[in-house]
Each structure stands twice: as structure tokens, then as C-alpha cells.
Short mmCIF file of C-alpha atoms in Angstrom, two decimals:
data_model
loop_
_atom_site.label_atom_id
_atom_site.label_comp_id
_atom_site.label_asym_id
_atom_site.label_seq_id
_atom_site.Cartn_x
_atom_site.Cartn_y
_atom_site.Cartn_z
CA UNK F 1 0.00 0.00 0.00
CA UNK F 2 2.48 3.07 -1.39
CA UNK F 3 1.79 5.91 -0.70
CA UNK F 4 1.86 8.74 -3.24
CA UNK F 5 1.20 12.36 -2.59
CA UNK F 6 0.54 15.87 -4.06
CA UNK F 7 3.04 18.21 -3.50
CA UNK F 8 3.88 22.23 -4.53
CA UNK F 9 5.78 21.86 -7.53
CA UNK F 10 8.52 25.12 -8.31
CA UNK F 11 8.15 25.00 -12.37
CA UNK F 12 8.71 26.96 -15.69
CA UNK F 13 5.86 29.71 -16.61
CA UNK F 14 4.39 28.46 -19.32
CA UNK F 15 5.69 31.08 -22.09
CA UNK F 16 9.41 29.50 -20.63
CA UNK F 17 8.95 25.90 -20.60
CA UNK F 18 10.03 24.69 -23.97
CA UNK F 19 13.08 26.53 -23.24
CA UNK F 20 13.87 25.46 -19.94
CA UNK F 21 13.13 22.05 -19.76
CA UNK F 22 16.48 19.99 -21.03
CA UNK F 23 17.63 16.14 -21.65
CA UNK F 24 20.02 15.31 -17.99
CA UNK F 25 23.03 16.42 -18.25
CA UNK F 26 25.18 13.58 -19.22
CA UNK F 27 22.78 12.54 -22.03
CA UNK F 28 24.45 15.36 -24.41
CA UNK F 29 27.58 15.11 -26.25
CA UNK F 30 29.72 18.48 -25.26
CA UNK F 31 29.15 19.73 -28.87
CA UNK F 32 25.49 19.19 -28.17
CA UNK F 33 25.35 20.57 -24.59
CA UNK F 34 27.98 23.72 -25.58
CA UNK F 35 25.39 24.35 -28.29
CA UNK F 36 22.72 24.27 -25.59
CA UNK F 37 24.23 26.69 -23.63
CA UNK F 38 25.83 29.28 -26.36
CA UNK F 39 21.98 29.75 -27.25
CA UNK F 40 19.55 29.05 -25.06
CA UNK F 41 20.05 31.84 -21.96
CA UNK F 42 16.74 29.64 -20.28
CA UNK F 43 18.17 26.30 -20.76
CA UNK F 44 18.00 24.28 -17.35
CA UNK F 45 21.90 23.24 -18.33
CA UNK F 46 23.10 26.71 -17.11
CA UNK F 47 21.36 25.60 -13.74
CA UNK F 48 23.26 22.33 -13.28
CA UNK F 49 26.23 23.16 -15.73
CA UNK F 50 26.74 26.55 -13.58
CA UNK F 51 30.62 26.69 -14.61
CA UNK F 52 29.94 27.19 -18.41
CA UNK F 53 29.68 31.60 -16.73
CA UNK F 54 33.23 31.15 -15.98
CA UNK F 55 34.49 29.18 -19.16
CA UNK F 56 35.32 26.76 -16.15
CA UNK F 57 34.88 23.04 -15.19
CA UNK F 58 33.45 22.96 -11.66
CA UNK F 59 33.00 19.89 -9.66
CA UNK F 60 31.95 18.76 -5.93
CA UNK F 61 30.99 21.00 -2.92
CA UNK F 62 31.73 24.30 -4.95
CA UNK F 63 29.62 23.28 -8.00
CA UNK F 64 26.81 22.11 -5.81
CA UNK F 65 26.90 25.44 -4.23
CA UNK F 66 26.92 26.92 -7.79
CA UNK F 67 23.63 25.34 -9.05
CA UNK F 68 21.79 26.08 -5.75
CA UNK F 69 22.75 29.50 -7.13
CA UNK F 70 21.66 29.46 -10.49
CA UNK F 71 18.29 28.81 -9.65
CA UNK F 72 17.68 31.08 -7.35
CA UNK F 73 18.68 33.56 -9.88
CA UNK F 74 16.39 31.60 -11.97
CA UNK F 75 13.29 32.23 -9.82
CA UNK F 76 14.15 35.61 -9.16
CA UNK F 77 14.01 36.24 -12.54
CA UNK F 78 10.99 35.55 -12.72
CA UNK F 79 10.81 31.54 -15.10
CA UNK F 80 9.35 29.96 -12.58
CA UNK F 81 6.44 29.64 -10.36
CA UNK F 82 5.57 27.93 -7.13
CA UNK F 83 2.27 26.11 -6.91
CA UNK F 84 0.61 27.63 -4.00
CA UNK F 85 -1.13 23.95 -2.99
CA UNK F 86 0.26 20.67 -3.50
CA UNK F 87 -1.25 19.28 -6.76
CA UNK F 88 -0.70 16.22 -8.81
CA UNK F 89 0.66 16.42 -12.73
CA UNK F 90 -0.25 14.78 -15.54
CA UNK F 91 2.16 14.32 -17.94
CA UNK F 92 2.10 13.62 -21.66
CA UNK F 93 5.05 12.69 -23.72
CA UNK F 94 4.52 11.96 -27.37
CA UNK F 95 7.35 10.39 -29.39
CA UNK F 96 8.31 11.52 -32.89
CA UNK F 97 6.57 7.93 -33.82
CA UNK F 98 3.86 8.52 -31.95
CA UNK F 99 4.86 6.53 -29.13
CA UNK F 100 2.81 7.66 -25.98
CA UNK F 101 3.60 8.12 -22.38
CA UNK F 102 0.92 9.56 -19.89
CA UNK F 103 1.94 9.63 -16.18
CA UNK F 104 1.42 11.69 -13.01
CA UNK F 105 4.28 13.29 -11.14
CA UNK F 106 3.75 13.17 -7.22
CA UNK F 107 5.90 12.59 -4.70
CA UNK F 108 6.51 8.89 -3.22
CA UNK F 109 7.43 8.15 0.23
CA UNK F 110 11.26 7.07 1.18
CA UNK F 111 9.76 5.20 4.05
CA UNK F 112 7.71 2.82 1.54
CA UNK F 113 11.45 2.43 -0.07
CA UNK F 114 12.99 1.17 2.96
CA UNK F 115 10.16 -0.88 3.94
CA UNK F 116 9.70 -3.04 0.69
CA UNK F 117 6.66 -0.83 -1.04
CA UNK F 118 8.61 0.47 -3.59
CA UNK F 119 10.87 -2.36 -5.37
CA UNK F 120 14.33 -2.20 -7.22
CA UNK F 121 15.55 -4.53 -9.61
CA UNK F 122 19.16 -2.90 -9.70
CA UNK F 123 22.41 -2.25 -7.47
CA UNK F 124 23.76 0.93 -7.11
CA UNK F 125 27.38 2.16 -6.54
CA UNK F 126 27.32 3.88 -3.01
CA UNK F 127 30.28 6.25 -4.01
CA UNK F 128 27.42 7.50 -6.65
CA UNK F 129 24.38 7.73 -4.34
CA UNK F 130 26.85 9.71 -1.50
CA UNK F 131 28.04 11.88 -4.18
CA UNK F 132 24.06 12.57 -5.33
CA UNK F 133 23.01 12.92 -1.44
CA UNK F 134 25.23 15.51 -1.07
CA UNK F 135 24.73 17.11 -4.13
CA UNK F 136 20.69 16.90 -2.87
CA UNK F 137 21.61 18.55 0.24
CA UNK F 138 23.44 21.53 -1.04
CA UNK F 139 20.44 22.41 -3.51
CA UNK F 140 17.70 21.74 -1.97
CA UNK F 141 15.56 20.69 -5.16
CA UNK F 142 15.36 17.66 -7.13
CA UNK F 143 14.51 18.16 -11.11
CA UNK F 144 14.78 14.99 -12.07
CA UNK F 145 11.86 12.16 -11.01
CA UNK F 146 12.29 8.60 -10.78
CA UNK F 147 10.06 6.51 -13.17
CA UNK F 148 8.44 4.49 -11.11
CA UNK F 149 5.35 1.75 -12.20
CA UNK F 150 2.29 -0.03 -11.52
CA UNK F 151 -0.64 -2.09 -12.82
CA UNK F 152 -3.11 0.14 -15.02
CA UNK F 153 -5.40 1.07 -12.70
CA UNK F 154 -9.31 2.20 -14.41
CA UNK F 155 -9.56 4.98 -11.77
CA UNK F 156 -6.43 6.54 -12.46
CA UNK F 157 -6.74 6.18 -16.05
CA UNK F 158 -10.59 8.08 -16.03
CA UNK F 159 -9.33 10.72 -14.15
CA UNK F 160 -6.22 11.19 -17.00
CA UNK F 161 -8.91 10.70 -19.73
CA UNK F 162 -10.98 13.50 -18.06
CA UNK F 163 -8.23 15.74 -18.03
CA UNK F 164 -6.54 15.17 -20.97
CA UNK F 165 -10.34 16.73 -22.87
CA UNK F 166 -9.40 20.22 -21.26
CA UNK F 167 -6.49 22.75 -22.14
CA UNK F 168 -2.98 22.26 -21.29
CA UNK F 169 -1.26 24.03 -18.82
CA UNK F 170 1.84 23.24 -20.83
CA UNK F 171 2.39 22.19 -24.53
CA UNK F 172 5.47 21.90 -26.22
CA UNK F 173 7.89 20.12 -28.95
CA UNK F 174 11.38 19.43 -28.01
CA UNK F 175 14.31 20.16 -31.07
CA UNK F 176 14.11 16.09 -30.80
CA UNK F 177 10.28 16.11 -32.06
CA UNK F 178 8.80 15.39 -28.63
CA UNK F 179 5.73 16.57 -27.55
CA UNK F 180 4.84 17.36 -23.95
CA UNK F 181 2.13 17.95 -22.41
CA UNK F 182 1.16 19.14 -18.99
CA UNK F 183 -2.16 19.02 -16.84
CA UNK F 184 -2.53 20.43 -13.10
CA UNK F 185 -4.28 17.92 -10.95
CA UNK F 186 -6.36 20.31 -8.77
CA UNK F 187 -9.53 18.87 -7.81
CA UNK F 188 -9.56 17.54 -4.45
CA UNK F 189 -11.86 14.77 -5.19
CA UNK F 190 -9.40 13.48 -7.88
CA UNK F 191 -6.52 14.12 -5.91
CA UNK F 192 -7.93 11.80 -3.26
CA UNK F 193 -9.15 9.18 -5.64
CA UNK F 194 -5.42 9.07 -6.87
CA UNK F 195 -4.25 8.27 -3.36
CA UNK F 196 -6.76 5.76 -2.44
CA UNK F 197 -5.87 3.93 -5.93
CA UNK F 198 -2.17 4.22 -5.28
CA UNK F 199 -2.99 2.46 -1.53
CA UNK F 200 -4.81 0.18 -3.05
CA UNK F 201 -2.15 -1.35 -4.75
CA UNK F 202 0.48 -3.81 -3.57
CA UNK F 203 3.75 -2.06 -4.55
CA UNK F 204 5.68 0.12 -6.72
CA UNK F 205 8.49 -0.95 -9.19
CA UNK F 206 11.43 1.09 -9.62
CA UNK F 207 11.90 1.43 -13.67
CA UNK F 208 15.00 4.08 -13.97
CA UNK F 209 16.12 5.87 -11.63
CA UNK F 210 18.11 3.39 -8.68
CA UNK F 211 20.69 5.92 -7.89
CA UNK F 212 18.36 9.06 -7.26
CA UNK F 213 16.04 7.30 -5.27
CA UNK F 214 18.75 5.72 -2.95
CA UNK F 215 20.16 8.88 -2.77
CA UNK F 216 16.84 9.95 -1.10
CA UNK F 217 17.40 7.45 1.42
CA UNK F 218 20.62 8.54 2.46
CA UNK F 219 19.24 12.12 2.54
CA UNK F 220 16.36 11.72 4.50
CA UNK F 221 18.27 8.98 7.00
CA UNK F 222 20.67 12.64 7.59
CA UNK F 223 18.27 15.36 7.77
CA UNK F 224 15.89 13.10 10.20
CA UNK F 225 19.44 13.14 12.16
CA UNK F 226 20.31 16.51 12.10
CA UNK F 227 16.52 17.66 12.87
CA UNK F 228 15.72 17.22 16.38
CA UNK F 229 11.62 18.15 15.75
CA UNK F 230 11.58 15.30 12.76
CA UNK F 231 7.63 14.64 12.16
CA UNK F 232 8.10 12.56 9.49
CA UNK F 233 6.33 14.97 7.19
CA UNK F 234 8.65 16.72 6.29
CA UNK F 235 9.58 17.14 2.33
CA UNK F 236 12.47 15.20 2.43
CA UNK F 237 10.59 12.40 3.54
CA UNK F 238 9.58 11.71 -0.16
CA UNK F 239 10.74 12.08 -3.52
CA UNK F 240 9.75 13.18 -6.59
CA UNK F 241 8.45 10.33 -9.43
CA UNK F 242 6.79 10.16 -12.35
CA UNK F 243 4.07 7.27 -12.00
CA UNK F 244 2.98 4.99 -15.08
CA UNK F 245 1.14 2.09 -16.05
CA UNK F 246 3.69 -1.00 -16.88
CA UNK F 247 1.73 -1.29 -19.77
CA UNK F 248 3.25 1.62 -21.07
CA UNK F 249 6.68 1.47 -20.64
CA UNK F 250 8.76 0.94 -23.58
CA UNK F 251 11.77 -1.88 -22.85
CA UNK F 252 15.18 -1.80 -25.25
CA UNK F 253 17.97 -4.12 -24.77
CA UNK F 254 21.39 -3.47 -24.44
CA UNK F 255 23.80 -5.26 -26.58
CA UNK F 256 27.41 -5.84 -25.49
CA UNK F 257 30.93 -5.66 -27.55
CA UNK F 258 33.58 -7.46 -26.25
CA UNK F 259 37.37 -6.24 -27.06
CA UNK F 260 38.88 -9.52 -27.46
CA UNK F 261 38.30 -13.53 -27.42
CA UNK F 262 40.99 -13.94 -24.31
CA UNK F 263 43.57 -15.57 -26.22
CA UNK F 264 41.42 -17.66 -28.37
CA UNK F 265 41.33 -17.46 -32.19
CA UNK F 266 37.99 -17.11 -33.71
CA UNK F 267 37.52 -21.01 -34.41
CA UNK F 268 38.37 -22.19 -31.07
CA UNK F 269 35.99 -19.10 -29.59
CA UNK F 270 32.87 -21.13 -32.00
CA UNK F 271 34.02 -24.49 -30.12
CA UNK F 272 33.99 -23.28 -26.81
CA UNK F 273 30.31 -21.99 -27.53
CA UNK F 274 28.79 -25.19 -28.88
CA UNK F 275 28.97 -26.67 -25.23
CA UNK F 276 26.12 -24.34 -24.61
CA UNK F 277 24.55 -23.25 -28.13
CA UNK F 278 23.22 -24.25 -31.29
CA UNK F 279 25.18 -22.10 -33.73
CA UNK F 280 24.57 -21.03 -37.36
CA UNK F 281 26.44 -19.01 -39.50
CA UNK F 282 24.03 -16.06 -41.00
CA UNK F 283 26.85 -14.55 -42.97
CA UNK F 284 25.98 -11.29 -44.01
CA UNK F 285 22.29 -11.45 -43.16
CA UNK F 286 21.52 -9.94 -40.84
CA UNK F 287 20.36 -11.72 -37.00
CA UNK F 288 18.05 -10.14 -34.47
CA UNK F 289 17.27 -12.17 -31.78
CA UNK F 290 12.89 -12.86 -31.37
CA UNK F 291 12.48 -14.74 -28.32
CA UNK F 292 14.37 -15.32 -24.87
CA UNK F 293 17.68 -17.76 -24.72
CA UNK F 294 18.09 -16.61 -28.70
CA UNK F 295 21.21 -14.34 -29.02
CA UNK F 296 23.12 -12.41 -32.07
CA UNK F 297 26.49 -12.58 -32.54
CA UNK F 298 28.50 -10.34 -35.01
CA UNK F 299 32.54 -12.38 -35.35
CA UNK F 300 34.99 -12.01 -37.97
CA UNK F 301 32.37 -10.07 -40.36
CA UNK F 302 29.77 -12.53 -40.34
CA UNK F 303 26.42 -12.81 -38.22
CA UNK F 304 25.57 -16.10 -36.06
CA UNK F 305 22.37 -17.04 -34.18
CA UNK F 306 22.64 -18.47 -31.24
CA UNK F 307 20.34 -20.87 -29.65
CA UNK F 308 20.63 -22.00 -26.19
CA UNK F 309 20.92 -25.81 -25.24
CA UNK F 310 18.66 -25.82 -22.61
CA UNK F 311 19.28 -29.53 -21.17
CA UNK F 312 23.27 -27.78 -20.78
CA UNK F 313 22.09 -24.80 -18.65
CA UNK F 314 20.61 -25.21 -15.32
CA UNK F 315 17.74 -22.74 -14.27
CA UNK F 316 17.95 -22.09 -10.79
CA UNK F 317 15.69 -18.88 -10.05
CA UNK F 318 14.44 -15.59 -11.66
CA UNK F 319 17.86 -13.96 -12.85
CA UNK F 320 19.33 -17.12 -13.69
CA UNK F 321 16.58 -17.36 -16.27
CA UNK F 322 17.18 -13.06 -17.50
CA UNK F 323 18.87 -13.76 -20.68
CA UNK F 324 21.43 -10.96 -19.62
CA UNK F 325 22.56 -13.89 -17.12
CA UNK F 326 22.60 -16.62 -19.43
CA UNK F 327 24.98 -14.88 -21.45
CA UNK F 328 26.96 -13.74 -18.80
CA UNK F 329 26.95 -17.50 -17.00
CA UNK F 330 27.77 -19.30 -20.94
CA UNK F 331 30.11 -16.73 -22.51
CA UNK F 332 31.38 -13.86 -20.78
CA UNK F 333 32.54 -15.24 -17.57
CA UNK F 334 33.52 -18.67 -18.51
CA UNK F 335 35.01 -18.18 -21.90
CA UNK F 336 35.82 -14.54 -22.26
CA UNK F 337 36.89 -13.82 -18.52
CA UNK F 338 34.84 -10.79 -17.88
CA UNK F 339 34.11 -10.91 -14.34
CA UNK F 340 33.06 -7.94 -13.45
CA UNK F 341 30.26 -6.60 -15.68
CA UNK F 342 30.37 -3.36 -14.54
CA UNK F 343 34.40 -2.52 -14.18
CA UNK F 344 36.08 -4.55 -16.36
CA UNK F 345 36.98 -2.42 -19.05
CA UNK F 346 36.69 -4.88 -22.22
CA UNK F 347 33.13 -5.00 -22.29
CA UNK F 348 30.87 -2.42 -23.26
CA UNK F 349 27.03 -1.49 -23.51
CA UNK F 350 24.99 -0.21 -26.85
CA UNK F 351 20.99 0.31 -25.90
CA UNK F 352 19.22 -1.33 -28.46
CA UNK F 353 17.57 1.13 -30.40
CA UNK F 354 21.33 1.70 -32.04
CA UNK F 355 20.20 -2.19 -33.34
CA UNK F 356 23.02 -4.33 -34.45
CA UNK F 357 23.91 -2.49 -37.52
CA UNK F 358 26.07 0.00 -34.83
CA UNK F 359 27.42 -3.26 -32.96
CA UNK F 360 28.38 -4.48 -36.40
CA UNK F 361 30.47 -1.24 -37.58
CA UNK F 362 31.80 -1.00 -34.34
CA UNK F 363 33.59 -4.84 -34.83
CA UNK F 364 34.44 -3.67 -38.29
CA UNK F 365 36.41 -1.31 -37.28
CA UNK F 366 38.18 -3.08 -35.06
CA UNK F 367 37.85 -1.40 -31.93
CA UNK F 368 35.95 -4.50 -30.47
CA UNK F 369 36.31 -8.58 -31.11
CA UNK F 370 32.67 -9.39 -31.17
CA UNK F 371 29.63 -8.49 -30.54
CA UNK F 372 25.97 -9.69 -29.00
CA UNK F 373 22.41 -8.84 -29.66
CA UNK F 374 20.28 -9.66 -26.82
CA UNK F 375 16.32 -9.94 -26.61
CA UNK F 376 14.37 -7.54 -24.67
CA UNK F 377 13.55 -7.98 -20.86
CA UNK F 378 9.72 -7.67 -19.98
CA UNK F 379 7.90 -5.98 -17.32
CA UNK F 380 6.81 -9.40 -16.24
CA UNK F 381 10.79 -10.44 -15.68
CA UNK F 382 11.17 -7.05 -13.73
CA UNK F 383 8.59 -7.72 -11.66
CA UNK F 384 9.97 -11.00 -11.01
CA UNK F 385 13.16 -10.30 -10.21
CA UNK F 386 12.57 -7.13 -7.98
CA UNK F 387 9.88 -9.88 -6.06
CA UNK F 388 12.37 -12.09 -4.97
CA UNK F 389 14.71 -9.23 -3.83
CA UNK F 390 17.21 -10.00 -6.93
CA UNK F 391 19.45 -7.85 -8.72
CA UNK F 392 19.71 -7.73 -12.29
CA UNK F 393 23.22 -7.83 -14.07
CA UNK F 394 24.29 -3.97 -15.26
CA UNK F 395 23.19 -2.73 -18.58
CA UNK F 396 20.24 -5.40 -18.69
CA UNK F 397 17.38 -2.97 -19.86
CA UNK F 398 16.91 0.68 -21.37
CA UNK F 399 13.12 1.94 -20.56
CA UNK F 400 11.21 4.54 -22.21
CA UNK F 401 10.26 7.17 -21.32
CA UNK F 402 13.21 9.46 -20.49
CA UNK F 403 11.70 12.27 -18.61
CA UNK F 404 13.29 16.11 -19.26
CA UNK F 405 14.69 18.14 -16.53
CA UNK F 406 13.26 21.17 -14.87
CA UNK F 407 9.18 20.71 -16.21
CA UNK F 408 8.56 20.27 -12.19
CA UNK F 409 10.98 20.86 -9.39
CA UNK F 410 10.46 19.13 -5.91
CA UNK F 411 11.74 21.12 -3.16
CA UNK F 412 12.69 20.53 0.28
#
């Protein structure tokens, strides 16, 4: 039973939104982001990029310090407003295909984190969540909410349909051929029918967004120590997410190139495979895997499917059945060496939507070995795995929709 709340968002007026609202950060080359900033006075990159005034690379405590001062200046120039009563927001994102995304931004409790409400399905790397909590603490805001998901609920989605018939509070199209739209949630009645659904459901599931909302842990667990009147109330009990049906979400795979065969040649590589897979030389057509335990592989110019010997693999639980693991238990540990899937510096990620055609060029030119094409994950084996209080290996899924920075600002 989650909870999920209305809270007093601090956003763009509405003649400055489709300026101000950006991609994160590190999702821009520094052509791209440089661009950004040379043009675009209201871009929200000049709020966390605050060193780009000086011509200067800031990092740590000063740059923290920094952004908490950009946007003040930002709000006392007058681009944004603060809600004066906590509201829900309905937000519509419309790929250039047509792709939709309707969710509500609200705030969800850390509590429901700690306790088991809210589920992950990936680890984070502590150095990064102290380095975020700190960050968090400096600013005081958070611009960037976690995509969290749920079973389609009918009340939820009446109240969205309602809505969506009136006038936008916000409507916009990105340079990338998004549209967004946004709706204030303002009625009380449907603000309270939201909550009661959200109780009424068993749990959450983290979709992105592992490191910002453990870094809301570690913020709250400090404030609630350094605040001797702690109610439990308080805004930094609770952090900001967008909330959307699971049958929404949009699940990409990531591929992986591998830098060498560790010390085998290419024919003794095939060998060591067949133990675990049936393998077939595609030549130059072209492979994409289209069900689970089916795999690509680009080697030597030349495609391969790969079909896993079941009877050879042992299923144990949920991840040992993610096809991420499978390839990691069959190939990269056993035969490659790559222990470490997150450090070891021969093996690298490409989301799927880059397809095999980009893991292919990539081999041609000889900066990797091989290459593998993996099958999507599903909600379902999400859901799974974050039930039985598993981890998935790194780089197992990319999920649609990636939300902009700076449409609403939580602050605390």
C-alpha cells in the first residue's frame, strides 16, 4: 500500500517551458550541450552546468553550491512559479513515432522504499548515491523524477482521460520532435481518488532511476538526524516520481561488444560456444534475436544465431533465467573472462535502439572482437526479479520514457 502524494511543484511559466526544460546532463555530447548553452540563456543546463559563466569546469561542494545559485537567480528572474497547494501532474510525452507516455508526477514516500513498497531490480554504486546525497543537500531541489510503475489502474486512467479533454497548462515540442504535455491535478476529489488507488495497490516498481532514489534514502536517513523536531512529514521524507502504467513502458535491450576472445582465435571461440549453443552461421544477413535464450552474434564479419541448449544450462531462479545472465553464466565469464560486468573495461554497452547495424560497424572497425544482440527484458521479468529481492546484471534494460529536466521541481 504506497503511498503517493501531491506536492507544490517550483516550475517553468508556461511562455518558458520549452526553453527550460532539457535532456540530464550527461545525455548530451559536449558539442550538443555547448550548443545548448551558447543559445539558449533559459536552458536548465546553465542551472546544473553553472561553470559554463566562468568558461570553467566545476565539480563537488563548490559546484553544488553553484547550481543552488543558479536557480535562485532563476526564480528571481521571474521563469518559474511555485504552486501555491500541492497538486498532482499529468504528464504527456509523445514520441516523434507517436509513441505515448501519460503519467502523473507526485511525490513517493522514502519510508515505503525502505520498507519493501517500492521495489528495485538494480544495485547501485554507493560512491554514486553519497556523491548525489550531497549534491541533494546543497540544492535543496530535485529536477529529475524517478520513473516508477504499476498495474493500469481504471480509476487513475478516467481521471487522465478526463483531463486530458481540457487545455494544457503546458504544450510543447522538443528540437528532438517530442511533444509534452502538462495538466494540473487540482480537484480535491481526484486528488484523493489518486491516493486511495495508489494504496490500493500492492507495490511500486522502480523502472530508472536506482541511484536518485537511494540517494533519497541517504538524505532523508541525515536530515531526520540533524533535525531534532523530525515529524516525518517533512519534504524530504519523499521524492519526486513520475508514476505509469507498466503497460506503457517501452523496454530496449542493451547489446554488449567485447574487445577480445581472451587468447582464443575465432575457431576455437565457436568451439567453446557449442557446449552451450546451437550455432549457425548467418553470414551477411543480418540476426536479431525474437524470443528469450536466442542471441546475435557479429565475429569475424559474419552474423551467427545463437540458440541455447537448454538440457546444458541449469535454471535455478528468476535472474538465472534473464537472458542478460545466461549470457553472462555461458560466454562472458567462462570463456571470455569478464568478471566484473560493470568494471572490467573490455566489455561495453549499446541500448538497443542503435540495433546491431552500430554493434556491427563497431567490430568492423576493429575497436571490439565481437559483438551480441540480446532480446528484450519484460515488465513481467522485472517484476519477477525485484519480487524475490534480486538484482539484475548492469546494462540489462533501457526503458522509455526518459523524462526532461526542470518541467517540475520538488523542493525541500
Amino acid at each position: 500500500m504506497p503511498i503517493f502524494k501531491p506536492f507544490k511543484a517550483s516550475r517553468p511559466t508556461r511562455d518558458k517551458v520549452g526553453l527550460i526544460a532539457s535532456r540530464t546532463y550527461e545525455t548530451y555530447s559536449k558539442a550538443e550541450r555547448e550548443a545548448r548553452l551558447d543559445h539558449n540563456p533559459f536552458s536548465f543546463l546553465h542551472i546544473v552546468n553553472p561553470g559554463y559563466k566562468y568558461h570553467k569546469e566545476i565539480s563537488g561542494p563548490q559546484r553544488f553550491n553553484l547550481v543552488k545559485n543558479r536557480y535562485e537567480e532563476f526564480k528571481e528572474d521571474g521563469n518559474f512559479i511555485k504552486d501555491k497547494k500541492p497538486l498532482f501532474y499529468l504528464h504527456k510525452i509523445v514520441y516523434r513515432h507517436q509513441t505515448e507516455f501519460i503519467g502523473i508526477v507526485g511525490a513517493a514516500s522514502v519510508e515505503d522504499y525502505e520498507q519493501g513498497a517500492i521495489k528495485k531490480h538494480e544495485d547501485t554504486i554507493a560512491e554514486k548515491v553519497d556523491v548525489f546525497k550531497d549534491y541533494l543537500k546543497t540544492v535543496r531541489f530535485n529536477a529529475d523524477p524517478v520513473l516508477l510503475t504499476y498495474k493500469q489502474n481504471e480509476v487513475i486512467e478516467q481521471i487522465s482521460q478526463k483531463l486530458m479533454q481540457e487545455r494544457a497548462e503546458y504544450e510543447f515540442t522538443t528540437t528532438s520532435r517530442e511533444t509534452h504535455y502538462l495538466w494540473l491535478i487540482s480537484n480535491e476529489e481526484d486528488i484523493n481518488s489518486i491516493q486511495k488507488a495508489c494504496q490500493q495497490t500492492d507495490c511500486f516498481y522502480i523502472a530508472d532511476g536506482h541511484h536518485r532514489s537511494s540517494s533519497s534514502i541517504a538524505l532523508k536517513q541525515d536530515l531526520e538526524k540533524a533535525n531534532p523536531k523530525h515529524t516525518g512529514n517533512e519534504a524530504y521524507n519523499y521524492f519526486m516520481s513520475y508514476l505509469i502504467p507498466e503497460n506503457q513502458l517501452k523496454i530496449f535491450e542493451f547489446n554488449r561488444l567485447v574487445s577480445s576472445l581472451n587468447n582464443l582465435d575465432p575457431e576455437s571461440f565457436l568451439i567453446a560456444l557449442d557446449e552451450y549453443y546451437k550455432i549457425e552461421n548467418r553470414g551477411q544477413d543480418y540476426f536479431k534475436p525474437s524470443s528469450k535464450n536466442e542471441f546475435s552474434m557479429y565475429l569475424e564479419g559474419e552474423f551467427y544465431s545463437l540458440i541455447l541448449r537448454k538440457k546444458a544450462y541449469k535454471f535455478t531462479d528468476a535472474l538465472s533465467e534473464l537472458d542478460a545472465q545466461v549470457l553472462y553464466d555461458t560466454i562472458l565469464n567462462p570463456i571470455l573472462g569478464i568478471k566484473d560486468l560493470r568494471n572490467d573495461k573490455r566489455i561495453a554497452y549499446v541500448q538497443g535502439q542503435k540495433d546491431m547495424a552500430y554493434v556491427k560497424g563497431a567490430v568492423d572497425q576493429g575497436d571490439y572482437a565481437v559483438g551480441f544482440g540480446m532480446f528484450p527484458t519484460s515488465v513481467n521479468e522485472i517484476k519477477t526479479i525485484a519480487d524475490e529481492g534480486l538484482i539484475m546484471p548492469p546494462k540489462t534494460t533501457y526503458i522509455d520514457p526518459k523524462l526532461r529536466s526542470g518541467i517540475c521541481i520538488y523542493e525541500f
